[in-house]
Amino acid sequence: MNATGPLKIGSLAVGSREWMAPMAGVTNLPFRLIARSCGCGMAFTEMVSANGLIRATRKTLHYLDMAPKDRPLGVQIFGSDPQVMAWATRIVTDAGADMVDVNMGCPVKKVVKTGSGAALMKDPARAEAILREVRKATPLPLTVKIRAGWNSQSINAVEIAEIAERCGVDGITVHPRTAVQGYGGSADWTLIARVREAVAVPVIGNGDVRHPADALNMMRRTGCDAVMIGRACLGNPWIFDRINVLRTEGRCPDPPEPEEKMRVIIRHLDLEISAMGEQAGIRSFRKHALWYTKGDRGGAQIRNVAGRLSEKRELLELLRSFYGLERESPP
């Protein structure tokens, strides 16, 4: 494993090994731009319904919002019908994505009950049919995100990874929990290593990376080519740069000071408001305000208040007071 240069995913050279996971209700354009400014090298949209794309629903098409500074960008799609997935892939390709990712890992009930997401882990034939049709539908780099298996009695990540490689995927992300586990228990990193040994395409590890040192431990123990960060970047986008510096320079930068936190918070809120208007932007940002203050002393009390505020000025005043900042931080 060469973890110092760009990572080649098909025809795409990704300059950083620190990737952000697609997260429903979280990885919209404003948050992706914040993550980019903090060292994220590869990001994905929220997972997008293939059926929603072909119906061209307004909400679904909004997931495809892109910006020049939000590159390279992957679009993650989910569905259970090979032809519908191929059709959606063509839409994503025409929309200007840099990469297409097929979701085979979402354990949420409303997704798996349609045969999509992690349900495909227990239907290898359908998974293969989907990947073959999606591969034929786009010249873009193609990746797939998989789980360990459906449950502890059906651990088949290696089998699915080998199928994916035969279908022509250019990279495989492994979250080594079962669908039944959801996000509980522990991620079995040894399974990432087994997939890495079984396939020649790049493997991206995901799961239980909470601190910069965890990312390096995962790469060393599994041989994975990149690390995908999910929940650990919520309220903590600086984790991408901290991992990158630790990986390339052998030192880990300190967590951000209050002034830096406030600078990013202000920019993040402004991006949300710019994207969707003040009221909707503030509603979208509230959960991020809770995450930014999580773990900080007195954060619980602040979170109780922040969730009720509906004006930008009030929200920023509350956060400045929380961080002990008397005046507005520079943008």
C-alpha positions as a Markdown table, in Angstrom:
| # | Residue | x | y | z |
|---|---|---|---|---|
| 1 | Met | 0.0 | 0.0 | 0.0 |
| 2 | Asn | 1.3 | 3.4 | -1.0 |
| 3 | Ala | -0.6 | 5.9 | 1.2 |
| 4 | Thr | 1.4 | 9.0 | 0.3 |
| 5 | Gly | 0.5 | 9.8 | -3.3 |
| 6 | Pro | -2.9 | 10.3 | -5.0 |
| 7 | Leu | -5.2 | 7.3 | -5.0 |
| 8 | Lys | -6.3 | 6.2 | -8.4 |
| 9 | Ile | -10.0 | 5.2 | -8.6 |
| 10 | Gly | -10.5 | 4.2 | -12.3 |
| 11 | Ser | -9.5 | 7.3 | -14.3 |
| 12 | Leu | -9.8 | 9.6 | -11.3 |
| 13 | Ala | -6.8 | 10.6 | -9.1 |
| 14 | Val | -8.0 | 11.5 | -5.7 |
| 15 | Gly | -5.3 | 13.6 | -3.9 |
| 16 | Ser | -6.2 | 12.7 | -0.4 |
| 17 | Arg | -6.8 | 9.5 | 1.5 |
| 18 | Glu | -9.3 | 11.1 | 3.9 |
| 19 | Trp | -12.8 | 10.6 | 2.5 |
| 20 | Met | -16.2 | 11.7 | 3.9 |
| 21 | Ala | -19.0 | 9.2 | 4.0 |
| 22 | Pro | -22.3 | 9.9 | 2.4 |
| 23 | Met | -24.8 | 10.6 | 5.2 |
| 24 | Ala | -28.5 | 11.2 | 4.8 |
| 25 | Gly | -29.6 | 14.6 | 6.0 |
| 26 | Val | -26.0 | 15.7 | 6.6 |
| 27 | Thr | -23.7 | 15.8 | 3.5 |
| 28 | Asn | -25.4 | 18.5 | 1.6 |
| 29 | Leu | -23.4 | 21.0 | -0.4 |
| 30 | Pro | -22.8 | 23.5 | 2.5 |
| 31 | Phe | -21.4 | 20.8 | 4.8 |
| 32 | Arg | -19.3 | 19.3 | 2.0 |
| 33 | Leu | -17.7 | 22.7 | 1.3 |
| 34 | Ile | -16.9 | 23.0 | 5.0 |
| 35 | Ala | -15.3 | 19.6 | 5.0 |
| 36 | Arg | -13.3 | 20.4 | 1.9 |
| 37 | Ser | -11.9 | 23.5 | 3.6 |
| 38 | Cys | -10.8 | 21.3 | 6.5 |
| 39 | Gly | -8.9 | 18.7 | 4.4 |
| 40 | Cys | -11.5 | 16.3 | 3.1 |
| 41 | Gly | -10.2 | 14.9 | -0.2 |
| 42 | Met | -13.3 | 13.0 | -1.5 |
| 43 | Ala | -16.9 | 13.6 | -0.6 |
| 44 | Phe | -20.2 | 12.2 | -1.6 |
| 45 | Thr | -23.8 | 13.5 | -1.8 |
| 46 | Glu | -26.4 | 12.2 | 0.5 |
| 47 | Met | -27.6 | 8.8 | -0.8 |
| 48 | Val | -30.0 | 9.4 | -3.6 |
| 49 | Ser | -33.0 | 7.2 | -4.5 |
| 50 | Ala | -32.7 | 5.9 | -8.1 |
| 51 | Asn | -36.5 | 5.9 | -8.3 |
| 52 | Gly | -36.5 | 9.5 | -7.2 |
| 53 | Leu | -34.0 | 10.5 | -9.8 |
| 54 | Ile | -35.9 | 9.0 | -12.7 |
| 55 | Arg | -39.1 | 10.7 | -11.4 |
| 56 | Ala | -37.1 | 13.9 | -11.2 |
| 57 | Thr | -38.6 | 14.9 | -7.9 |
| 58 | Arg | -37.5 | 18.3 | -6.7 |
| 59 | Lys | -36.1 | 17.1 | -3.4 |
| 60 | Thr | -34.1 | 14.3 | -5.1 |
| 61 | Leu | -32.6 | 16.6 | -7.8 |
| 62 | His | -31.6 | 19.0 | -5.0 |
| 63 | Tyr | -29.2 | 16.3 | -3.8 |
| 64 | Leu | -27.2 | 16.8 | -7.0 |
| 65 | Asp | -26.3 | 20.4 | -6.2 |
| 66 | Met | -22.6 | 20.8 | -7.0 |
| 67 | Ala | -19.9 | 23.6 | -6.9 |
| 68 | Pro | -16.5 | 24.0 | -8.4 |
| 69 | Lys | -14.8 | 23.8 | -5.0 |
| 70 | Asp | -16.7 | 20.6 | -4.2 |
| 71 | Arg | -14.5 | 18.3 | -6.3 |
| 72 | Pro | -14.0 | 15.4 | -6.8 |
| 73 | Leu | -17.6 | 14.6 | -6.0 |
| 74 | Gly | -19.3 | 11.2 | -5.9 |
| 75 | Val | -23.0 | 10.6 | -6.1 |
| 76 | Gln | -24.3 | 7.6 | -4.1 |
| 77 | Ile | -27.4 | 6.0 | -5.4 |
| 78 | Phe | -29.6 | 3.2 | -4.0 |
| 79 | Gly | -32.2 | 1.0 | -5.5 |
| 80 | Ser | -33.1 | -2.6 | -6.2 |
| 81 | Asp | -34.0 | -2.7 | -9.9 |
| 82 | Pro | -30.9 | -3.1 | -12.2 |
| 83 | Gln | -32.5 | -1.1 | -15.1 |
| 84 | Val | -33.7 | 1.7 | -12.8 |
| 85 | Met | -30.2 | 1.9 | -11.3 |
| 86 | Ala | -28.7 | 2.1 | -14.7 |
| 87 | Trp | -31.1 | 4.9 | -15.7 |
| 88 | Ala | -30.3 | 6.8 | -12.6 |
| 89 | Thr | -26.6 | 6.4 | -13.2 |
| 90 | Arg | -27.0 | 8.0 | -16.6 |
| 91 | Ile | -28.8 | 10.9 | -15.0 |
| 92 | Val | -26.0 | 11.3 | -12.4 |
| 93 | Thr | -23.3 | 11.1 | -15.1 |
| 94 | Asp | -25.0 | 13.8 | -17.2 |
| 95 | Ala | -25.4 | 16.0 | -14.1 |
| 96 | Gly | -21.6 | 16.2 | -13.8 |
| 97 | Ala | -20.6 | 13.8 | -11.1 |
| 98 | Asp | -17.0 | 12.6 | -10.9 |
| 99 | Met | -17.8 | 9.2 | -9.5 |
| 100 | Val | -20.8 | 6.9 | -9.0 |
| 101 | Asp | -21.2 | 4.9 | -5.8 |
| 102 | Val | -23.7 | 2.1 | -5.3 |
| 103 | Asn | -25.1 | 1.8 | -1.8 |
| 104 | Met | -25.2 | -1.7 | -0.5 |
| 105 | Gly | -24.7 | -0.8 | 3.1 |
| 106 | Cys | -27.6 | 1.3 | 4.4 |
| 107 | Pro | -29.3 | -0.7 | 7.2 |
| 108 | Val | -32.3 | 1.6 | 7.6 |
| 109 | Lys | -35.6 | -0.3 | 7.6 |
| 110 | Lys | -37.3 | 1.9 | 5.0 |
| 111 | Val | -34.4 | 1.3 | 2.6 |
| 112 | Val | -33.9 | -2.5 | 3.1 |
| 113 | Lys | -37.6 | -3.3 | 3.0 |
| 114 | Thr | -37.5 | -2.3 | -0.7 |
| 115 | Gly | -34.6 | -4.7 | -1.4 |
| 116 | Ser | -32.1 | -1.8 | -1.5 |
| 117 | Gly | -29.1 | -0.9 | 0.5 |
| 118 | Ala | -27.8 | -3.6 | 2.8 |
| 119 | Ala | -30.6 | -5.9 | 1.7 |
| 120 | Leu | -28.4 | -6.6 | -1.4 |
| 121 | Met | -25.9 | -8.3 | 0.9 |
| 122 | Lys | -28.3 | -11.2 | 1.1 |
| 123 | Asp | -29.0 | -11.3 | -2.6 |
| 124 | Pro | -25.7 | -11.6 | -4.4 |
| 125 | Ala | -27.3 | -12.3 | -7.7 |
| 126 | Arg | -29.3 | -9.1 | -7.7 |
| 127 | Ala | -26.3 | -7.2 | -6.4 |
| 128 | Glu | -24.3 | -8.5 | -9.4 |
| 129 | Ala | -27.1 | -7.6 | -11.9 |
| 130 | Ile | -27.2 | -4.1 | -10.5 |
| 131 | Leu | -23.5 | -3.6 | -10.7 |
| 132 | Arg | -23.2 | -4.9 | -14.2 |
| 133 | Glu | -26.0 | -2.6 | -15.5 |
| 134 | Val | -24.6 | 0.4 | -13.6 |
| 135 | Arg | -21.1 | -0.3 | -15.0 |
| 136 | Lys | -22.5 | -0.4 | -18.6 |
| 137 | Ala | -24.3 | 2.9 | -18.0 |
| 138 | Thr | -21.4 | 5.1 | -17.2 |
| 139 | Pro | -17.7 | 5.7 | -18.1 |
| 140 | Leu | -17.2 | 7.3 | -14.7 |
| 141 | Pro | -15.3 | 5.7 | -11.9 |
| 142 | Leu | -17.6 | 3.3 | -10.1 |
| 143 | Thr | -17.4 | 2.3 | -6.5 |
| 144 | Val | -19.6 | 0.3 | -4.1 |
| 145 | Lys | -20.1 | 0.5 | -0.4 |
| 146 | Ile | -20.8 | -2.8 | 1.3 |
| 147 | Arg | -21.4 | -4.2 | 4.8 |
| 148 | Ala | -19.9 | -7.3 | 6.5 |
| 149 | Gly | -23.0 | -9.2 | 5.5 |
| 150 | Trp | -26.7 | -9.3 | 6.5 |
| 151 | Asn | -26.1 | -10.9 | 9.9 |
| 152 | Ser | -23.5 | -12.8 | 11.9 |
| 153 | Gln | -24.5 | -16.0 | 10.2 |
| 154 | Ser | -24.0 | -14.6 | 6.7 |
| 155 | Ile | -20.7 | -12.7 | 6.6 |
| 156 | Asn | -20.1 | -12.4 | 2.9 |
| 157 | Ala | -18.2 | -9.2 | 2.3 |
| 158 | Val | -15.4 | -11.0 | 0.5 |
| 159 | Glu | -17.8 | -12.7 | -1.8 |
| 160 | Ile | -19.6 | -9.5 | -2.7 |
| 161 | Ala | -16.3 | -7.7 | -3.1 |
| 162 | Glu | -15.1 | -10.3 | -5.6 |
| 163 | Ile | -18.4 | -10.1 | -7.5 |
| 164 | Ala | -18.1 | -6.3 | -7.6 |
| 165 | Glu | -14.6 | -6.5 | -9.0 |
| 166 | Arg | -15.7 | -8.9 | -11.7 |
| 167 | Cys | -18.4 | -6.5 | -12.6 |
| 168 | Gly | -15.9 | -3.7 | -13.2 |
| 169 | Val | -16.1 | -1.5 | -10.1 |
| 170 | Asp | -13.0 | 0.7 | -9.5 |
| 171 | Gly | -13.1 | 0.7 | -5.7 |
| 172 | Ile | -14.9 | -0.9 | -2.7 |
| 173 | Thr | -15.7 | 0.7 | 0.6 |
| 174 | Val | -16.1 | -1.8 | 3.4 |
| 175 | His | -18.1 | -1.0 | 6.6 |
| 176 | Pro | -17.4 | -4.2 | 8.6 |
| 177 | Arg | -20.6 | -4.3 | 10.6 |
| 178 | Thr | -23.6 | -6.4 | 9.6 |
| 179 | Ala | -26.8 | -4.9 | 8.5 |
| 180 | Val | -28.5 | -6.3 | 11.7 |
| 181 | Gln | -25.8 | -4.6 | 13.8 |
| 182 | Gly | -26.7 | -1.2 | 12.3 |
| 183 | Tyr | -24.2 | 1.2 | 14.0 |
| 184 | Gly | -24.0 | -0.8 | 17.2 |
| 185 | Gly | -21.2 | -3.0 | 18.5 |
| 186 | Ser | -17.8 | -2.9 | 17.0 |
| 187 | Ala | -16.5 | -2.8 | 13.4 |
| 188 | Asp | -14.5 | -5.9 | 12.6 |
| 189 | Trp | -11.4 | -4.4 | 10.9 |
| 190 | Thr | -10.1 | -7.9 | 10.1 |
| 191 | Leu | -12.8 | -8.1 | 7.5 |
| 192 | Ile | -11.5 | -5.0 | 5.7 |
| 193 | Ala | -8.1 | -6.8 | 5.6 |
| 194 | Arg | -9.7 | -9.9 | 4.1 |
| 195 | Val | -11.3 | -7.8 | 1.4 |
| 196 | Arg | -8.1 | -6.0 | 0.7 |
| 197 | Glu | -6.3 | -9.3 | 0.2 |
| 198 | Ala | -9.1 | -10.7 | -2.1 |
| 199 | Val | -9.3 | -7.9 | -4.7 |
| 200 | Ala | -6.9 | -5.8 | -6.7 |
| 201 | Val | -9.0 | -2.6 | -6.8 |
| 202 | Pro | -8.6 | 0.0 | -4.0 |
| 203 | Val | -10.3 | -0.7 | -0.8 |
| 204 | Ile | -11.6 | 2.1 | 1.5 |
| 205 | Gly | -12.1 | 1.3 | 5.2 |
| 206 | Asn | -15.0 | 2.7 | 7.2 |
| 207 | Gly | -16.1 | 2.2 | 10.7 |
| 208 | Asp | -14.9 | 3.1 | 14.3 |
| 209 | Val | -12.5 | 5.8 | 13.2 |
| 210 | Arg | -13.2 | 8.4 | 15.9 |
| 211 | His | -9.8 | 10.0 | 16.3 |
| 212 | Pro | -6.9 | 10.7 | 13.9 |
| 213 | Ala | -4.8 | 7.8 | 15.3 |
| 214 | Asp | -7.7 | 5.4 | 14.6 |
| 215 | Ala | -7.4 | 6.2 | 10.9 |
| 216 | Leu | -3.7 | 5.3 | 10.8 |
| 217 | Asn | -4.3 | 2.2 | 12.9 |
| 218 | Met | -6.9 | 1.1 | 10.4 |
| 219 | Met | -4.7 | 1.6 | 7.4 |
| 220 | Arg | -1.7 | -0.2 | 9.0 |
| 221 | Arg | -3.8 | -3.1 | 10.3 |
| 222 | Thr | -5.9 | -3.6 | 7.2 |
| 223 | Gly | -3.8 | -2.3 | 4.3 |
| 224 | Cys | -6.8 | -0.3 | 3.1 |
| 225 | Asp | -6.0 | 2.5 | 0.6 |
| 226 | Ala | -8.1 | 5.3 | 2.2 |
| 227 | Val | -10.3 | 5.9 | 5.2 |
| 228 | Met | -13.9 | 7.0 | 5.0 |
| 229 | Ile | -15.1 | 9.1 | 8.0 |
| 230 | Gly | -18.7 | 9.3 | 8.9 |
| 231 | Arg | -20.1 | 10.3 | 12.3 |
| 232 | Ala | -16.7 | 11.4 | 13.6 |
| 233 | Cys | -16.7 | 14.4 | 11.4 |
| 234 | Leu | -20.0 | 15.7 | 12.7 |
| 235 | Gly | -19.2 | 19.0 | 14.4 |
| 236 | Asn | -15.5 | 18.1 | 13.8 |
| 237 | Pro | -14.6 | 18.6 | 10.1 |
| 238 | Trp | -11.0 | 19.4 | 11.2 |
| 239 | Ile | -10.5 | 15.6 | 11.6 |
| 240 | Phe | -9.7 | 15.3 | 7.9 |
| 241 | Asp | -6.8 | 17.7 | 8.0 |
| 242 | Arg | -5.6 | 16.2 | 11.4 |
| 243 | Ile | -5.5 | 12.7 | 9.9 |
| 244 | Asn | -3.8 | 14.0 | 6.7 |
| 245 | Val | -1.0 | 15.7 | 8.7 |
| 246 | Leu | -0.6 | 12.7 | 11.0 |
| 247 | Arg | -0.4 | 10.4 | 8.0 |
| 248 | Thr | 2.0 | 12.5 | 6.0 |
| 249 | Glu | 4.1 | 14.3 | 8.6 |
| 250 | Gly | 3.9 | 12.0 | 11.7 |
| 251 | Arg | 2.4 | 14.7 | 13.9 |
| 252 | Cys | -1.2 | 15.5 | 14.8 |
| 253 | Pro | -2.3 | 19.1 | 14.9 |
| 254 | Asp | -4.1 | 20.2 | 18.1 |
| 255 | Pro | -7.9 | 20.5 | 18.0 |
| 256 | Pro | -9.1 | 23.9 | 16.9 |
| 257 | Glu | -9.2 | 26.9 | 19.2 |
| 258 | Pro | -12.5 | 28.6 | 19.9 |
| 259 | Glu | -11.8 | 31.3 | 17.4 |
| 260 | Glu | -11.2 | 28.8 | 14.6 |
| 261 | Lys | -14.3 | 26.9 | 15.6 |
| 262 | Met | -16.4 | 30.1 | 15.5 |
| 263 | Arg | -14.9 | 31.1 | 12.1 |
| 264 | Val | -16.0 | 27.7 | 10.6 |
| 265 | Ile | -19.4 | 27.8 | 12.3 |
| 266 | Ile | -20.1 | 31.3 | 10.9 |
| 267 | Arg | -19.1 | 30.2 | 7.4 |
| 268 | His | -21.1 | 27.0 | 7.7 |
| 269 | Leu | -24.3 | 28.9 | 8.8 |
| 270 | Asp | -23.8 | 31.4 | 6.0 |
| 271 | Leu | -23.5 | 28.6 | 3.4 |
| 272 | Glu | -26.7 | 26.9 | 4.7 |
| 273 | Ile | -28.6 | 30.2 | 4.5 |
| 274 | Ser | -27.2 | 31.0 | 1.0 |
| 275 | Ala | -28.3 | 27.6 | -0.2 |
| 276 | Met | -31.8 | 27.5 | 1.1 |
| 277 | Gly | -32.8 | 30.9 | 2.6 |
| 278 | Glu | -32.6 | 32.1 | 6.2 |
| 279 | Gln | -35.3 | 30.1 | 7.9 |
| 280 | Ala | -34.6 | 26.8 | 6.1 |
| 281 | Gly | -30.9 | 27.3 | 6.4 |
| 282 | Ile | -31.1 | 27.9 | 10.2 |
| 283 | Arg | -33.3 | 24.8 | 10.6 |
| 284 | Ser | -30.7 | 22.8 | 8.6 |
| 285 | Phe | -27.8 | 24.2 | 10.6 |
| 286 | Arg | -29.3 | 23.6 | 14.1 |
| 287 | Lys | -28.2 | 19.9 | 14.2 |
| 288 | His | -24.7 | 21.0 | 13.3 |
| 289 | Ala | -24.7 | 23.6 | 16.1 |
| 290 | Leu | -25.5 | 20.7 | 18.5 |
| 291 | Trp | -22.6 | 18.6 | 17.0 |
| 292 | Tyr | -20.1 | 21.5 | 17.2 |
| 293 | Thr | -20.7 | 21.9 | 20.9 |
| 294 | Lys | -20.9 | 18.2 | 21.8 |
| 295 | Gly | -18.3 | 17.2 | 24.3 |
| 296 | Asp | -17.6 | 20.8 | 25.3 |
| 297 | Arg | -18.2 | 21.7 | 28.9 |
| 298 | Gly | -21.6 | 23.3 | 29.2 |
| 299 | Gly | -22.5 | 22.1 | 25.7 |
| 300 | Ala | -25.7 | 20.3 | 26.8 |
| 301 | Gln | -27.3 | 23.5 | 28.1 |
| 302 | Ile | -26.3 | 25.3 | 25.0 |
| 303 | Arg | -27.8 | 22.6 | 22.8 |
| 304 | Asn | -31.1 | 22.9 | 24.6 |
| 305 | Val | -31.3 | 26.6 | 23.7 |
| 306 | Ala | -29.8 | 26.4 | 20.2 |
| 307 | Gly | -32.5 | 24.0 | 19.0 |
| 308 | Arg | -35.2 | 26.6 | 19.6 |
| 309 | Leu | -33.6 | 29.6 | 18.0 |
| 310 | Ser | -34.8 | 30.8 | 14.6 |
| 311 | Glu | -32.7 | 33.9 | 13.9 |
| 312 | Lys | -29.1 | 34.0 | 12.7 |
| 313 | Arg | -28.1 | 36.8 | 15.1 |
| 314 | Glu | -29.5 | 35.0 | 18.1 |
| 315 | Leu | -27.8 | 31.7 | 17.2 |
| 316 | Leu | -24.4 | 33.3 | 16.6 |
| 317 | Glu | -24.6 | 35.4 | 19.8 |
| 318 | Leu | -25.3 | 32.2 | 21.8 |
| 319 | Leu | -22.4 | 30.4 | 20.3 |
| 320 | Arg | -20.0 | 33.3 | 20.7 |
| 321 | Ser | -20.9 | 33.5 | 24.3 |
| 322 | Phe | -20.4 | 29.8 | 24.7 |
| 323 | Tyr | -16.9 | 30.0 | 23.3 |
| 324 | Gly | -16.1 | 33.1 | 25.3 |
| 325 | Leu | -15.7 | 35.4 | 22.3 |
| 326 | Glu | -16.7 | 39.0 | 22.9 |
| 327 | Arg | -16.9 | 40.1 | 19.3 |
| 328 | Glu | -17.6 | 38.7 | 15.9 |
| 329 | Ser | -14.9 | 36.4 | 14.5 |
| 330 | Pro | -13.6 | 37.3 | 11.0 |
| 331 | Pro | -15.3 | 35.4 | 8.2 |
